[in-house]
Coordinates of C-alpha atoms and ligand atoms in Angstrom, one line a residue:
M1 CA -6.4 -40.8 22.9
T2 CA -3.3 -41.6 20.9
H3 CA -1.3 -39.0 19.0
R4 CA 1.0 -39.0 16.0
I5 CA 4.0 -37.2 17.3
A6 CA 6.9 -35.8 15.2
V7 CA 10.2 -35.4 17.0
I8 CA 12.3 -32.7 15.4
G9 CA 16.0 -33.6 16.1
G10 CA 14.8 -37.1 17.0
T11 CA 18.2 -38.6 16.4
G12 CA 19.6 -36.9 19.5
P13 CA 19.4 -38.5 22.9
Q14 CA 16.6 -36.3 24.2
G15 CA 14.3 -36.7 21.2
K16 CA 15.0 -40.4 20.9
G17 CA 14.4 -40.9 24.6
L18 CA 11.1 -39.0 24.6
G19 CA 10.0 -40.7 21.4
Y20 CA 10.7 -44.1 23.0
R21 CA 8.6 -43.2 26.0
F22 CA 5.7 -41.9 23.9
A23 CA 5.7 -45.0 21.7
R24 CA 5.8 -47.3 24.7
H25 CA 2.4 -45.9 25.6
G26 CA 0.8 -46.4 22.2
H27 CA 1.5 -43.1 20.4
D28 CA 2.9 -43.3 16.8
V29 CA 6.2 -41.5 16.6
V30 CA 8.1 -40.1 13.6
L31 CA 11.7 -39.2 14.4
G32 CA 12.9 -36.3 12.3
S33 CA 16.4 -35.4 11.2
R34 CA 18.1 -33.2 8.7
A35 CA 19.0 -36.5 7.0
A36 CA 16.1 -39.0 6.6
E37 CA 18.3 -42.0 6.5
K38 CA 19.9 -41.1 9.9
A39 CA 16.4 -40.9 11.3
E40 CA 15.4 -44.2 9.9
T41 CA 18.4 -45.9 11.5
V42 CA 17.6 -44.4 14.9
A43 CA 13.9 -45.3 14.5
A44 CA 14.9 -48.9 13.8
E45 CA 16.9 -48.9 17.1
V46 CA 13.9 -47.7 19.0
T47 CA 11.5 -50.1 17.3
E48 CA 13.8 -53.0 18.3
R49 CA 13.7 -51.8 21.9
L50 CA 9.9 -51.8 21.8
A51 CA 9.6 -55.3 20.3
S52 CA 8.4 -56.9 23.5
V53 CA 6.1 -54.0 24.6
E54 CA 2.5 -54.9 24.1
G55 CA 0.4 -52.1 22.6
A56 CA 3.4 -49.9 21.6
G57 CA 3.0 -47.4 18.8
T58 CA 5.0 -47.4 15.6
V59 CA 8.3 -45.5 15.3
S60 CA 9.6 -44.4 11.9
G61 CA 12.1 -41.9 10.6
A62 CA 11.8 -39.0 8.1
A63 CA 13.3 -35.6 7.2
N64 CA 12.2 -33.1 9.8
A65 CA 9.6 -31.3 7.7
D66 CA 8.2 -34.6 6.3
A67 CA 7.9 -35.9 9.9
C68 CA 5.5 -33.0 10.7
A69 CA 3.2 -33.7 7.8
D70 CA 0.6 -36.0 9.5
A71 CA 1.5 -35.2 13.1
D72 CA -0.9 -33.5 15.4
V73 CA 1.9 -33.0 18.0
V74 CA 5.4 -31.9 17.2
L75 CA 8.3 -32.0 19.7
L76 CA 11.2 -29.7 19.2
A77 CA 14.3 -31.5 20.5
V78 CA 17.1 -29.6 18.8
P79 CA 19.9 -27.4 20.2
W80 CA 19.3 -23.7 20.7
D81 CA 22.0 -22.9 18.2
G82 CA 20.3 -23.0 14.8
H83 CA 16.8 -23.4 16.4
D84 CA 15.2 -20.4 14.8
E85 CA 16.5 -21.1 11.3
L86 CA 15.1 -24.7 11.5
V87 CA 11.8 -23.9 13.2
G88 CA 11.0 -21.2 10.6
T89 CA 11.0 -23.9 7.9
L90 CA 8.7 -26.4 9.5
P91 CA 4.9 -26.8 8.7
L92 CA 3.6 -26.3 12.2
D93 CA 0.2 -24.5 11.7
G94 CA -2.6 -25.9 13.8
K95 CA -0.4 -28.3 15.7
V96 CA 0.5 -28.6 19.3
V97 CA 4.3 -27.9 19.4
I98 CA 6.3 -28.9 22.5
S99 CA 9.6 -27.2 23.2
C100 CA 12.1 -28.9 25.5
V101 CA 14.9 -26.7 24.2
N102 CA 17.2 -25.3 26.9
P103 CA 19.4 -22.4 25.7
L104 CA 22.5 -23.0 27.8
A105 CA 26.2 -22.1 27.7
F106 CA 29.2 -23.8 29.3
D107 CA 32.4 -22.2 30.5
K108 CA 35.1 -22.7 33.2
Q109 CA 32.5 -22.1 35.9
G110 CA 30.1 -24.7 34.5
P111 CA 26.7 -24.4 32.9
S112 CA 24.5 -21.3 32.8
G113 CA 21.3 -20.1 31.1
V114 CA 21.7 -18.0 28.0
P115 CA 19.3 -15.0 28.1
V116 CA 17.0 -15.0 25.1
D117 CA 15.9 -11.6 23.7
G118 CA 17.7 -9.8 26.6
G119 CA 15.9 -11.9 29.2
L120 CA 12.4 -11.1 27.8
G121 CA 12.1 -14.3 25.8
S122 CA 12.8 -18.0 25.7
A123 CA 13.2 -20.8 23.2
A124 CA 9.6 -21.7 23.5
E125 CA 8.4 -18.1 22.9
S126 CA 10.7 -17.9 19.9
A127 CA 9.1 -21.0 18.5
Q128 CA 5.6 -19.4 19.1
R129 CA 6.8 -16.2 17.3
L130 CA 8.0 -18.2 14.3
A131 CA 4.9 -20.4 14.2
P132 CA 2.0 -18.1 15.3
D133 CA -0.7 -20.5 14.1
A134 CA 0.7 -23.4 16.3
S135 CA 0.1 -23.8 20.0
V136 CA 3.5 -23.9 21.6
V137 CA 3.9 -25.6 25.0
G138 CA 7.1 -25.8 27.0
A139 CA 7.7 -29.1 28.8
F140 CA 10.3 -31.9 29.4
H141 CA 13.1 -29.4 30.0
H142 CA 14.3 -31.2 33.2
V143 CA 14.1 -34.9 32.3
S144 CA 17.5 -36.3 31.5
A145 CA 18.1 -38.2 28.2
V146 CA 20.0 -40.9 30.1
T147 CA 17.1 -41.6 32.4
L148 CA 14.6 -41.5 29.5
W149 CA 16.5 -44.3 27.7
G150 CA 17.0 -46.2 31.0
D151 CA 15.2 -49.3 32.1
A152 CA 12.7 -47.9 34.7
D153 CA 9.1 -48.1 33.6
Y154 CA 8.5 -44.6 34.8
L155 CA 10.5 -41.7 36.1
G156 CA 8.2 -41.9 39.1
E157 CA 10.1 -39.4 41.4
E158 CA 10.0 -36.6 38.8
D159 CA 7.5 -34.1 37.7
V160 CA 7.1 -32.6 34.2
L161 CA 6.5 -28.8 34.4
V162 CA 4.3 -27.7 31.5
C163 CA 3.8 -24.0 30.5
G164 CA 1.8 -22.5 27.6
D165 CA -0.9 -20.0 26.7
S166 CA -3.4 -22.5 25.2
L167 CA -5.0 -24.6 28.0
E168 CA -6.2 -27.1 25.4
A169 CA -2.7 -27.7 24.1
K170 CA -1.3 -27.7 27.6
E171 CA -3.7 -30.5 28.6
V172 CA -2.5 -32.6 25.7
V173 CA 1.1 -32.2 26.9
M174 CA 0.2 -32.8 30.6
G175 CA -1.4 -36.0 29.4
L176 CA 1.7 -37.0 27.4
A177 CA 3.9 -36.4 30.5
S178 CA 2.3 -39.5 32.1
C179 CA 4.1 -41.6 29.5
V180 CA 7.3 -40.4 31.3
T181 CA 6.4 -40.0 35.0
G182 CA 3.3 -42.2 35.3
R183 CA 1.2 -39.2 36.2
E184 CA 0.0 -35.9 34.6
G185 CA 2.4 -33.1 34.1
V186 CA 2.1 -30.0 36.4
N187 CA 0.5 -26.9 34.9
A188 CA 3.3 -24.4 35.5
G189 CA 1.6 -21.3 34.0
R190 CA 1.8 -19.2 30.8
L191 CA 4.3 -19.7 28.0
R192 CA 6.6 -16.9 29.4
M193 CA 7.4 -19.2 32.3
A194 CA 9.7 -20.9 29.9
R195 CA 12.1 -18.0 30.7
Q196 CA 12.5 -19.5 34.1
L197 CA 12.1 -23.2 33.3
E198 CA 14.7 -23.4 30.5
P199 CA 17.7 -22.0 32.5
L200 CA 16.8 -24.0 35.6
T201 CA 18.3 -26.9 33.7
A202 CA 21.7 -25.3 34.2
V203 CA 21.2 -25.8 38.0
L204 CA 20.4 -29.5 37.5
I205 CA 23.5 -30.0 35.3
A206 CA 25.7 -28.4 38.0
I207 CA 24.1 -30.7 40.6
N208 CA 24.6 -33.7 38.3
K209 CA 28.3 -32.9 38.1
K210 CA 28.8 -32.5 41.8
Y211 CA 26.7 -35.5 42.9
K212 CA 27.4 -37.7 39.8
T213 CA 23.7 -38.3 39.2
H214 CA 20.9 -37.4 36.8
S215 CA 18.8 -35.1 38.9
G216 CA 15.2 -34.0 38.2
V217 CA 12.5 -31.8 39.5
K218 CA 9.7 -32.8 41.9
I219 CA 6.9 -30.4 43.1
T220 CA 5.6 -30.8 46.6
G221 CA 2.3 -29.6 48.0
L222 CA 0.0 -30.7 45.2
S223 CA -2.9 -32.7 46.7
G224 CA -3.9 -35.7 44.7
H225 CA -0.9 -35.5 42.4
Ligands
NAP301 N1 20.2 -34.2 26.5 C1 19.4 -34.0 27.6 O1 19.6 -34.7 28.6 C2 18.4 -32.9 27.6 C3 17.5 -32.8 28.6 C4 16.5 -31.8 28.6 C5 16.4 -31.0 27.5 N2 17.3 -31.1 26.5 C6 17.2 -30.2 25.3 O2 16.7 -31.0 24.2 C7 17.3 -30.5 23.0 C8 18.0 -31.7 22.3 O3 19.0 -32.2 23.2 P1 20.0 -33.3 22.7 O4 20.9 -33.6 23.8 O5 19.2 -34.5 22.1 O6 20.7 -32.5 21.5 P2 21.7 -32.9 20.3 O7 22.0 -34.3 20.4 O8 22.8 -31.9 20.4 O9 20.8 -32.5 19.1 C9 19.7 -33.2 18.7 C10 19.6 -33.3 17.2 O10 19.4 -32.1 16.6 C11 19.9 -32.0 15.3 N3 20.7 -30.8 15.2 C12 21.9 -30.6 15.7 N4 22.3 -29.3 15.3 C13 21.4 -28.8 14.5 C14 21.2 -27.6 13.8 N5 22.1 -26.6 13.9 N6 20.1 -27.4 13.1 C15 19.1 -28.4 13.0 N7 19.2 -29.6 13.7 C16 20.3 -29.8 14.4 C17 20.7 -33.3 15.2 O11 20.0 -34.2 14.4 P3 20.3 -34.5 12.8 O12 21.8 -34.3 12.6 O13 19.8 -35.9 12.7 O14 19.5 -33.5 12.1 C18 20.8 -33.9 16.6 O15 20.9 -35.3 16.6 C19 18.3 -29.4 23.4 O16 17.7 -28.1 23.2 C20 18.5 -29.6 24.9 O17 18.7 -28.4 25.6 C21 18.3 -32.1 26.5

């Protein structure tokens, strides 16, 4: 089944990279921006990259709220700063909403996770609170934008961890993960697991700095995965 996927903040490296991967696999993607023209420019760049990919979906650009209009899936790919103000304005009712947002801070010691709601919340849970009639799913927190835009057909050595309270929505996103890794995402539990998944990215960034790489996450012990 193909989806129409709006990417909020789709002009940034993470949204652009995921949008590219989804469109490579036949999904129609609308990159969103606070400025429609900026989104159209990035959409043209992604479209050009997909020119030789048989069966690719379309990629277009629009203002964030307009991008959501006909989408059944919406990916939030914006910074944590300003997240709530933006998400509260989007028409998300009835949609599967994916959050890959990592609330992180950086200081002299490097990256760290920013506690949300005193440690009892997460960006994904904030999105669910702001859009109670959407089904919010946390996923793609640990895939690097650089790798997503890279030349490998799949990020075959990585897993996408997927958390959410709606099994139906989670299954949609676990399926979309195969556009990135070549296999289904891993069901990582309820939406509140985003409290653990989001700050884990700080660990990956610290590893990236030390080892000059783009590290990812792989789960062992899953038979048939
Ligand atoms: N980069 C990565 O490797 C990576 C990996 C995993 C997860 N993530 C997560 O994915 C999200 C996006 O990452 P990114 O690196 O692509 O971020 P980014 O480049 O900083 O931001 C993405 C887009 O968000 C929009 N934006 C920026 N500030 C905003 C604000 N205050 N209000 C509304 N929109 C705003 C901008 O688009 P317009 O100016 O066009 O509106 C920007 O192009 C973040 O939450 C990050 O934690 C990133």
